[in-house]
Short mmCIF file of C-alpha atoms in Angstrom, two decimals:
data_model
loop_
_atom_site.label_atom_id
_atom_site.label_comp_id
_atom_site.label_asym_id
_atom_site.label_seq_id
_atom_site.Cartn_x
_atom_site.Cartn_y
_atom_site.Cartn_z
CA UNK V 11 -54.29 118.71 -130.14
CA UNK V 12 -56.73 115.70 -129.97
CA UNK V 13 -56.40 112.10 -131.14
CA UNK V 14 -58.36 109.51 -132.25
CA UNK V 15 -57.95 105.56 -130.96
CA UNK V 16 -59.51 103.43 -133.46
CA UNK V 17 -59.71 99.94 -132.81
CA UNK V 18 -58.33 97.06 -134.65
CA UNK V 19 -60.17 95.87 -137.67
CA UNK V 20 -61.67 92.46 -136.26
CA UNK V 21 -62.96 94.29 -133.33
CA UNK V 22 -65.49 96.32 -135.81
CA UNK V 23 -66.72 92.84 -137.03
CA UNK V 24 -70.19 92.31 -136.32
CA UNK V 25 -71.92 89.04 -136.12
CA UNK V 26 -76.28 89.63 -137.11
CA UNK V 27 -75.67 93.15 -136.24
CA UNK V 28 -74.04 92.24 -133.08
CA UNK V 29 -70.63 94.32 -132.19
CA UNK V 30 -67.67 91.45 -131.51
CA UNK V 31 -65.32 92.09 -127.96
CA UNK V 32 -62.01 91.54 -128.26
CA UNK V 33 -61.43 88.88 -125.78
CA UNK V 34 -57.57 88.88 -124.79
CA UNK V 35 -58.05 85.07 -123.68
CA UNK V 36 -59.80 83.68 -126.64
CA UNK V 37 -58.94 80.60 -128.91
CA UNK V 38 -58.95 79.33 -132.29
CA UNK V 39 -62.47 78.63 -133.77
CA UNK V 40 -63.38 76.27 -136.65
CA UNK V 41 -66.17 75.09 -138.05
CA UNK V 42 -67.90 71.82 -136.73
CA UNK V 43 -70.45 69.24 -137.90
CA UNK V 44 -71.73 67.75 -134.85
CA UNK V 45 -74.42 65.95 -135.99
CA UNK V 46 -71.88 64.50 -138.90
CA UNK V 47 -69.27 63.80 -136.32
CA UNK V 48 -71.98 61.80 -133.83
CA UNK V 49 -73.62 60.16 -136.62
CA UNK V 50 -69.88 58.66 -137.41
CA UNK V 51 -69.51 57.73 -133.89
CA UNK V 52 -72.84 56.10 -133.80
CA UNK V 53 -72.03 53.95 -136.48
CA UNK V 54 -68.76 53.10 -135.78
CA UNK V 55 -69.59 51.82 -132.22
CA UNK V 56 -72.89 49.82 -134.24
CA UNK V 57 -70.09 47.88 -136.43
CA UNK V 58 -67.56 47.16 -133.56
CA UNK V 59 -70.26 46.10 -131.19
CA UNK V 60 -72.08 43.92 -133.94
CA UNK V 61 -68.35 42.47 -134.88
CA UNK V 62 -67.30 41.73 -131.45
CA UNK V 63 -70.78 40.09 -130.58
CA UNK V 64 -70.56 37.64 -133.47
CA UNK V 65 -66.21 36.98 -132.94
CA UNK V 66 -66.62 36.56 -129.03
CA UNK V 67 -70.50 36.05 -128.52
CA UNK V 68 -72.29 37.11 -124.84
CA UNK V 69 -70.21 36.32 -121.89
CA UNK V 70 -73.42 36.05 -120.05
CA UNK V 71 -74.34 32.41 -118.11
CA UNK V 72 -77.13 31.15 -118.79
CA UNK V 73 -79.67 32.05 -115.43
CA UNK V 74 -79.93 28.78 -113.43
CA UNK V 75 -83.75 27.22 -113.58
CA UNK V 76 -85.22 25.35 -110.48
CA UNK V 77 -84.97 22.28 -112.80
CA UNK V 78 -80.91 22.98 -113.68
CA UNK V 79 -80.92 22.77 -109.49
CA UNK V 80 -82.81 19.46 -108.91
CA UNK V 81 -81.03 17.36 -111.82
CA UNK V 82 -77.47 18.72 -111.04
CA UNK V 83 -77.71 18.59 -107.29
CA UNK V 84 -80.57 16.52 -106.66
CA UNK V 85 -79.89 16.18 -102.31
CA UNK V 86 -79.19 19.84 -102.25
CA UNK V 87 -82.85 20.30 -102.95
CA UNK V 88 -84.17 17.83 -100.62
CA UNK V 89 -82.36 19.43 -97.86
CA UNK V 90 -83.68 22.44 -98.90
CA UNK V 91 -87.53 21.57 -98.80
CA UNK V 92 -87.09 19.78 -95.24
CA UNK V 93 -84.77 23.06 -94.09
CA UNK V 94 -88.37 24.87 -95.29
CA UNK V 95 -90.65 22.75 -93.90
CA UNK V 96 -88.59 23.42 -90.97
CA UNK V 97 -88.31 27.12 -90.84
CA UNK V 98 -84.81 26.76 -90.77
CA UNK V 99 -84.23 28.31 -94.27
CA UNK V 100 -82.81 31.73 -95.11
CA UNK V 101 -86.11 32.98 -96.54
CA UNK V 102 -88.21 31.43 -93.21
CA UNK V 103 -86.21 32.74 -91.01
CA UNK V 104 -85.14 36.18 -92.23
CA UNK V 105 -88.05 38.65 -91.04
CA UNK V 106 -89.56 41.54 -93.03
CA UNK V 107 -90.29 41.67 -96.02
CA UNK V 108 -91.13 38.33 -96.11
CA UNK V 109 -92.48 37.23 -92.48
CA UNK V 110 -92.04 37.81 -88.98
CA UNK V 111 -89.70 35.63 -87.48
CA UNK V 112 -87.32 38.17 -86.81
CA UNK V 113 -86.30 41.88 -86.34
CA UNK V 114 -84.17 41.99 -89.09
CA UNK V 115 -81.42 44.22 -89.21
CA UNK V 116 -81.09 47.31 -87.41
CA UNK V 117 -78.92 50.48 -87.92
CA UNK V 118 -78.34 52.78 -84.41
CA UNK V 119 -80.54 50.74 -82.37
CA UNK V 120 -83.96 51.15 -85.39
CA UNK V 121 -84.94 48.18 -86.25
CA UNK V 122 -84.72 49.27 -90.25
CA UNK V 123 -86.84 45.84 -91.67
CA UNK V 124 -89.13 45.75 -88.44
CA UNK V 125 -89.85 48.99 -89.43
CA UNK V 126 -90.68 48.51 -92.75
CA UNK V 127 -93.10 45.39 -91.97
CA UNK V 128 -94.42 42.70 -93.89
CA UNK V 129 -94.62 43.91 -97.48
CA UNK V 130 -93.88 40.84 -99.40
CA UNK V 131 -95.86 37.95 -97.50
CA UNK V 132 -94.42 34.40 -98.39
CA UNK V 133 -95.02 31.50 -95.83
CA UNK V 134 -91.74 29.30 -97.29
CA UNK V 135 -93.17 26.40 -95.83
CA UNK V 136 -96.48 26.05 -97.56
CA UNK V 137 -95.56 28.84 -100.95
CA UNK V 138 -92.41 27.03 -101.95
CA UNK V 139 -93.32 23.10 -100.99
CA UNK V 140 -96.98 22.41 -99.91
CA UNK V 141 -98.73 24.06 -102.26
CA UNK V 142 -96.59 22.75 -105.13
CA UNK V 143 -97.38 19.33 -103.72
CA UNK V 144 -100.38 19.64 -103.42
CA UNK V 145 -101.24 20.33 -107.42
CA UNK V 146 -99.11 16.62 -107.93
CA UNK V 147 -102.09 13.72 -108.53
CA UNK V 148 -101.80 10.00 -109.15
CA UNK V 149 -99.38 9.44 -106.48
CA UNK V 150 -100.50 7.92 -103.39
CA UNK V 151 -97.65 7.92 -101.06
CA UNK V 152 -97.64 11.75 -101.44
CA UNK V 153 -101.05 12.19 -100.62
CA UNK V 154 -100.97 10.43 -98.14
CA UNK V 155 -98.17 12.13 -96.62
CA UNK V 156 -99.37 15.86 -97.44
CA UNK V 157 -102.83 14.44 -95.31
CA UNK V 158 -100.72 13.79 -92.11
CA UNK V 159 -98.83 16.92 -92.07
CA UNK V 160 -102.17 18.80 -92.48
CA UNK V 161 -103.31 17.63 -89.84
CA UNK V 162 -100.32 17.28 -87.57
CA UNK V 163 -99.63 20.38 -84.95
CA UNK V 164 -97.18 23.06 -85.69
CA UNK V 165 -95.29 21.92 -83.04
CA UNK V 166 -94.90 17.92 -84.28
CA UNK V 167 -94.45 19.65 -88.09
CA UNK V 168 -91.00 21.68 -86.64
CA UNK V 169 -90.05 18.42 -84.72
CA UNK V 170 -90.56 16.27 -88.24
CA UNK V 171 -88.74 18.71 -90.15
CA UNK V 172 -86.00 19.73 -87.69
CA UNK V 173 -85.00 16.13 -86.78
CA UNK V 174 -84.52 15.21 -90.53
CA UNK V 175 -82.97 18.38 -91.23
CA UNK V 176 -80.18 16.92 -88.83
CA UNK V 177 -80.17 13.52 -90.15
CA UNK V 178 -79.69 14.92 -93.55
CA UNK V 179 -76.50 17.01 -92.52
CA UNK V 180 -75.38 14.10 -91.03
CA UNK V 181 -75.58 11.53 -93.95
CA UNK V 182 -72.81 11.11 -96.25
CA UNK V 183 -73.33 13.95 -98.80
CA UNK V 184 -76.98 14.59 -97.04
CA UNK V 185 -78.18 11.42 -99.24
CA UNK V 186 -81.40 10.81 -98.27
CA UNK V 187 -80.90 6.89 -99.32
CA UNK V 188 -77.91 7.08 -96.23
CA UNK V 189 -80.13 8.85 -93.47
CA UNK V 190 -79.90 7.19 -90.18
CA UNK V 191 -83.77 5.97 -88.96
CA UNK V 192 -85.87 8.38 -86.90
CA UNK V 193 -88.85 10.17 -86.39
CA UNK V 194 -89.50 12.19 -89.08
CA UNK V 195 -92.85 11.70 -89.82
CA UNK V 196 -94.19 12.28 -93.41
CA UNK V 197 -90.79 14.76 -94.38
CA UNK V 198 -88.90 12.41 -95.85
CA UNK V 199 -91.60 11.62 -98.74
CA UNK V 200 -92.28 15.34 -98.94
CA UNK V 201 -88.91 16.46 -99.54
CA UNK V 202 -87.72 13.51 -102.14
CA UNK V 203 -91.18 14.43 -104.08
CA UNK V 204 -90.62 17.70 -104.47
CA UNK V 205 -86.89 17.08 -105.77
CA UNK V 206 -88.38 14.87 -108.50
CA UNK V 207 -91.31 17.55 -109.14
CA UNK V 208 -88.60 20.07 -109.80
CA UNK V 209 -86.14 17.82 -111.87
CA UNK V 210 -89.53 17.65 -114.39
CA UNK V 211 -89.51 21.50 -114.66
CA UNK V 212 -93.26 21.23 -112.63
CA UNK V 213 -91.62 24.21 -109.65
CA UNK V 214 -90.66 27.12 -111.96
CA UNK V 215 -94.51 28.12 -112.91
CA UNK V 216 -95.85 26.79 -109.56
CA UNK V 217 -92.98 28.84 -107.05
CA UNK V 218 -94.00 32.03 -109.36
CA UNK V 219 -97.10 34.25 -107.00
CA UNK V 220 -99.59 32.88 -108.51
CA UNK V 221 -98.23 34.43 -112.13
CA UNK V 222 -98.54 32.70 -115.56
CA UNK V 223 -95.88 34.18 -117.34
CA UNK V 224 -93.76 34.29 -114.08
CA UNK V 225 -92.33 37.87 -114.22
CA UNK V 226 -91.74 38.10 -110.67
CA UNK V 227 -88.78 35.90 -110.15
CA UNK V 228 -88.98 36.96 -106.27
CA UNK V 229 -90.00 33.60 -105.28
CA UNK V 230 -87.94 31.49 -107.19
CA UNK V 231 -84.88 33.41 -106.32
CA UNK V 232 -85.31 33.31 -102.50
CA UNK V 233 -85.91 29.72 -102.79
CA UNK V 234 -83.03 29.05 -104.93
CA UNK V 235 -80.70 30.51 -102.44
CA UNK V 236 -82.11 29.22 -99.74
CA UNK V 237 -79.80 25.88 -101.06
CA UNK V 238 -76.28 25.96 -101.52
CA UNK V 239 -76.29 25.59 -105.21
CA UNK V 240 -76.37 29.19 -106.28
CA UNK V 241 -73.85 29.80 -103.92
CA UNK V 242 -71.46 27.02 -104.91
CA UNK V 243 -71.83 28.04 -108.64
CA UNK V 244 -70.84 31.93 -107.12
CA UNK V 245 -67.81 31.27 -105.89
CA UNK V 246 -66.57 28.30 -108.68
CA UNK V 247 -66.55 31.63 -110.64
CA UNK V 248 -64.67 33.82 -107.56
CA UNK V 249 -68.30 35.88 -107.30
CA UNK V 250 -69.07 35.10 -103.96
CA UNK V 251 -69.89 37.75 -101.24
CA UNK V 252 -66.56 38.01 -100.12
CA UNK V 253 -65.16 37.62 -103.48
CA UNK V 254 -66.62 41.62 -104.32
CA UNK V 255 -70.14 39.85 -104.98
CA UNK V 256 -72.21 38.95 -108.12
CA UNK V 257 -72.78 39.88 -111.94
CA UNK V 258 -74.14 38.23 -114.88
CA UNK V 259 -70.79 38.84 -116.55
CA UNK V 260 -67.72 35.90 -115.79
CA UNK V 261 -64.32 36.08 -115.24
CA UNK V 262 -62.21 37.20 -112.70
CA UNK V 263 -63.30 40.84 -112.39
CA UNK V 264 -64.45 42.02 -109.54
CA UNK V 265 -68.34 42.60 -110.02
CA UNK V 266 -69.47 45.50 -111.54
CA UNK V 267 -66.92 48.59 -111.69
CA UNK V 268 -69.69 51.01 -110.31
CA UNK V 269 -70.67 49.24 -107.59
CA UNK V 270 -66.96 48.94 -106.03
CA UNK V 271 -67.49 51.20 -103.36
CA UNK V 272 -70.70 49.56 -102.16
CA UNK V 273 -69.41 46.14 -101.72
CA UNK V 274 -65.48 47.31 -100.87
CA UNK V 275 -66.79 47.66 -96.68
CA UNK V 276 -68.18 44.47 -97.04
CA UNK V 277 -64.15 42.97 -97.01
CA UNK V 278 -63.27 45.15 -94.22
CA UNK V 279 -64.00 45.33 -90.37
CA UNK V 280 -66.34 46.02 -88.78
CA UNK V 281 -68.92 45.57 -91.76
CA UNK V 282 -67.77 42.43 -92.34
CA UNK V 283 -68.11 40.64 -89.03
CA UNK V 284 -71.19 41.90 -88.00
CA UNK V 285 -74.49 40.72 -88.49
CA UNK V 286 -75.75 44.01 -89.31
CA UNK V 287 -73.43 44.91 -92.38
CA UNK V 288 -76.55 45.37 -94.95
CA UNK V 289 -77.87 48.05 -92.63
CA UNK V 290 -74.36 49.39 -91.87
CA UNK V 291 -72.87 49.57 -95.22
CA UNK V 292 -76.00 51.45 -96.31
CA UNK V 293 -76.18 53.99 -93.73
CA UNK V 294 -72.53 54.49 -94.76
CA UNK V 295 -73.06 54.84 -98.31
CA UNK V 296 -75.95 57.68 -97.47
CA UNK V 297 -73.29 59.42 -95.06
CA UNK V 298 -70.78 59.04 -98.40
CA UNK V 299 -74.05 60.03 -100.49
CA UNK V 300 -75.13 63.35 -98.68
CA UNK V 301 -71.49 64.98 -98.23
CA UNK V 302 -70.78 64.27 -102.35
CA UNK V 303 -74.02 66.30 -102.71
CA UNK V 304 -72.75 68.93 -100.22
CA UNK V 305 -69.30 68.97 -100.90
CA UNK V 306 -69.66 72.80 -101.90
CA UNK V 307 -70.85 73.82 -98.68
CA UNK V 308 -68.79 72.46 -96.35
CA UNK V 309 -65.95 74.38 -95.24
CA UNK V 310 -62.26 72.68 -95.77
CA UNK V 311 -63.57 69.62 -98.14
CA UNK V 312 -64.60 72.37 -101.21
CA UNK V 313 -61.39 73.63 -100.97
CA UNK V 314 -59.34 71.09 -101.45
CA UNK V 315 -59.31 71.62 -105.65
CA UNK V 316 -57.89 74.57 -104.73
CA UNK V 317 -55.49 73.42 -101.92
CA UNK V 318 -54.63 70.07 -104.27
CA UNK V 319 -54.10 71.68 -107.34
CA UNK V 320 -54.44 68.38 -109.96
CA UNK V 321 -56.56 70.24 -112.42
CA UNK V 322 -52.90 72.30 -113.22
CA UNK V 323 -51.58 68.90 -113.81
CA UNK V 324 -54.41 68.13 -116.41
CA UNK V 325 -54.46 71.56 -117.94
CA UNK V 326 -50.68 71.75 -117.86
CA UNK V 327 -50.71 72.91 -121.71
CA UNK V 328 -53.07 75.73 -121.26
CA UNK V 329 -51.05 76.98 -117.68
CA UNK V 330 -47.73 76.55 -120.14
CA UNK V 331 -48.77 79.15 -122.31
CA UNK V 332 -50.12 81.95 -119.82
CA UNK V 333 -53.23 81.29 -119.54
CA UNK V 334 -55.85 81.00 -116.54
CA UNK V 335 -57.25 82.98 -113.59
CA UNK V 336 -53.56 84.17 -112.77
CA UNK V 337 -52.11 85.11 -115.95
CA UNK V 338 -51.76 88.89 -116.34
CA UNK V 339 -54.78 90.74 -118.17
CA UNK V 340 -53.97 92.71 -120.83
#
């Protein structure tokens, strides 16, 4: 005596001449418009955007010119000019890209930025102040002055500039009006010329590479934060470096969400006492970097899915009724 198994009907169904499996773990199917369901989306986001644009407007600052600087803190940027002249300025002083007039930072002894070299040449004294001076006619107290530091020494320029540096710290809110005498040479006209050049908008084409249009801000940037303007506006808005850092956006967020991890070692020691924490918090974040993009090859840290079981916690509906990789097969 023989028999015959048949299958069940919906197993005979064929799809383009295709035979259909019966699957014992399959779901539910319906019908689904994608392009009608992203289209929807699209334009729903489009309207709620638009709508909350026009109720709340852009919570953006507007970017801070050179000019903004000189009219709103007007001995911040003489103090700045003379701390160029000087060499004492961030941007003189900080090594490559810009210079040499140091290593730069290093990361297990390699002097990263040394390394690197000179790729962005700027000579802060003459870029950001001589040469703008220097474009400046009808005034004869400035010429005269830009003459004798031409043709003092490098050595006599650092003494000028250093000296009145100090007097300027020293001065009641470094007002150059209040600065004790001394020698300071021809500084003292340099610096409170190129404050009134910038309060006339005459630094933002002339600090710009040599570029019309100015679409390398490089330059002004370096020499904006070189004061203590850009700072001071920072941290009025809690975006300071150890306030989690910088954005365009305000408030009292935290900088950008995505870069949290970045600037999170800059709070903590030792990243945030040494004077290497650029180069340390990078090399860190390449460490971090590399064993993400290993993470299934290394023994112990791909199995912890498997030895921290949260994705049972997410799928707890779909566990509930019997399914996955341990549910019996039928």
């Amino acid at each position: 005596m023989t028999t015959t198994r048949t299958r069940p009907p919906d197993a005979r169904a064929t799809h383009r001449g295709r035979r259909r499996t019966p699957d014992a773990h399959s779901f539910p199917t319906r019908p689904y418009d994608l392009v009608k369901e992203f289209v929807i989306a699209l334009v729903g986001v489009v309207v709620l955007t638009l709508a909350l644009a026009i109720a709340f407007g852009s919570p953006d600052e507007r970017a801070i010119s050179l000019q903004d600087w000189a009219r709103t803190a007007p001995n911040d940027v003489v103090t700045t000019a003379a701390a160029e002249l000087s060499g004492d300025s961030t941007t003189a002083s900080y090594g490559p890209p810009y210079n040499t007039a140091s290593d730069g930072q290093t990361l297990l002894g390699l002097p990263l930025q040394k390394l690197a070299g000179v790729t962005y040449p700027i000579d802060a004294a003459q870029d950001f102040v001589i040469t703008p001076l220097q474009s400046v006619a009808g005034d004869p107290a400035l010429s005269l002055a830009l003459r004798r530091w031409r043709t003092a020494s490098d050595e006599q320029r650092t003494a000028w500039a250093g000296a009145y540096v100090t007097a300027l710290g020293a001065a009641p809110d470094s007002d150059p009006a209040q600065v004790a005498s001394g020698d300071y040479g021809p500084v003292p006209t340099l610096a409170t010329s190129y404050q009134k050049v910038a309060a006339t908008g005459g630094l933002e084409q002339m600090v710009s590479n040599g570029s019309f249009y100015g679409f390398d801000p490089t330059r002004r940037l370096l020499l904006l934060a070189d004061g203590t303007y850009l700072e001071d506006q920072a941290r009025a808005r809690s975006l300071g470096g150890d306030q989690w850092g910088m954005m365009n956006e305000t408030g009292n967020y935290p900088g950008q969400p995505w870069l949290w991890l970045y600037t999170f070692w800059y709070q903590i020691p030792p990243f945030s006492t040494s004077d290497n924490a650029d180069a340390l918090v990078w090399g860190l974040m390449m460490v971090l970097s590399l064993l993400l993009v290993l993470l299934p090859f290394i023994p112990g840290l791909r199995d912890i899915p498997r030895l921290v079981p949260l994705h049972r916690v997410i799928w707890r509906d779909w566990y509930r009724r019997g399914h996955g990789p341990d549910a019996p097969r039928t």
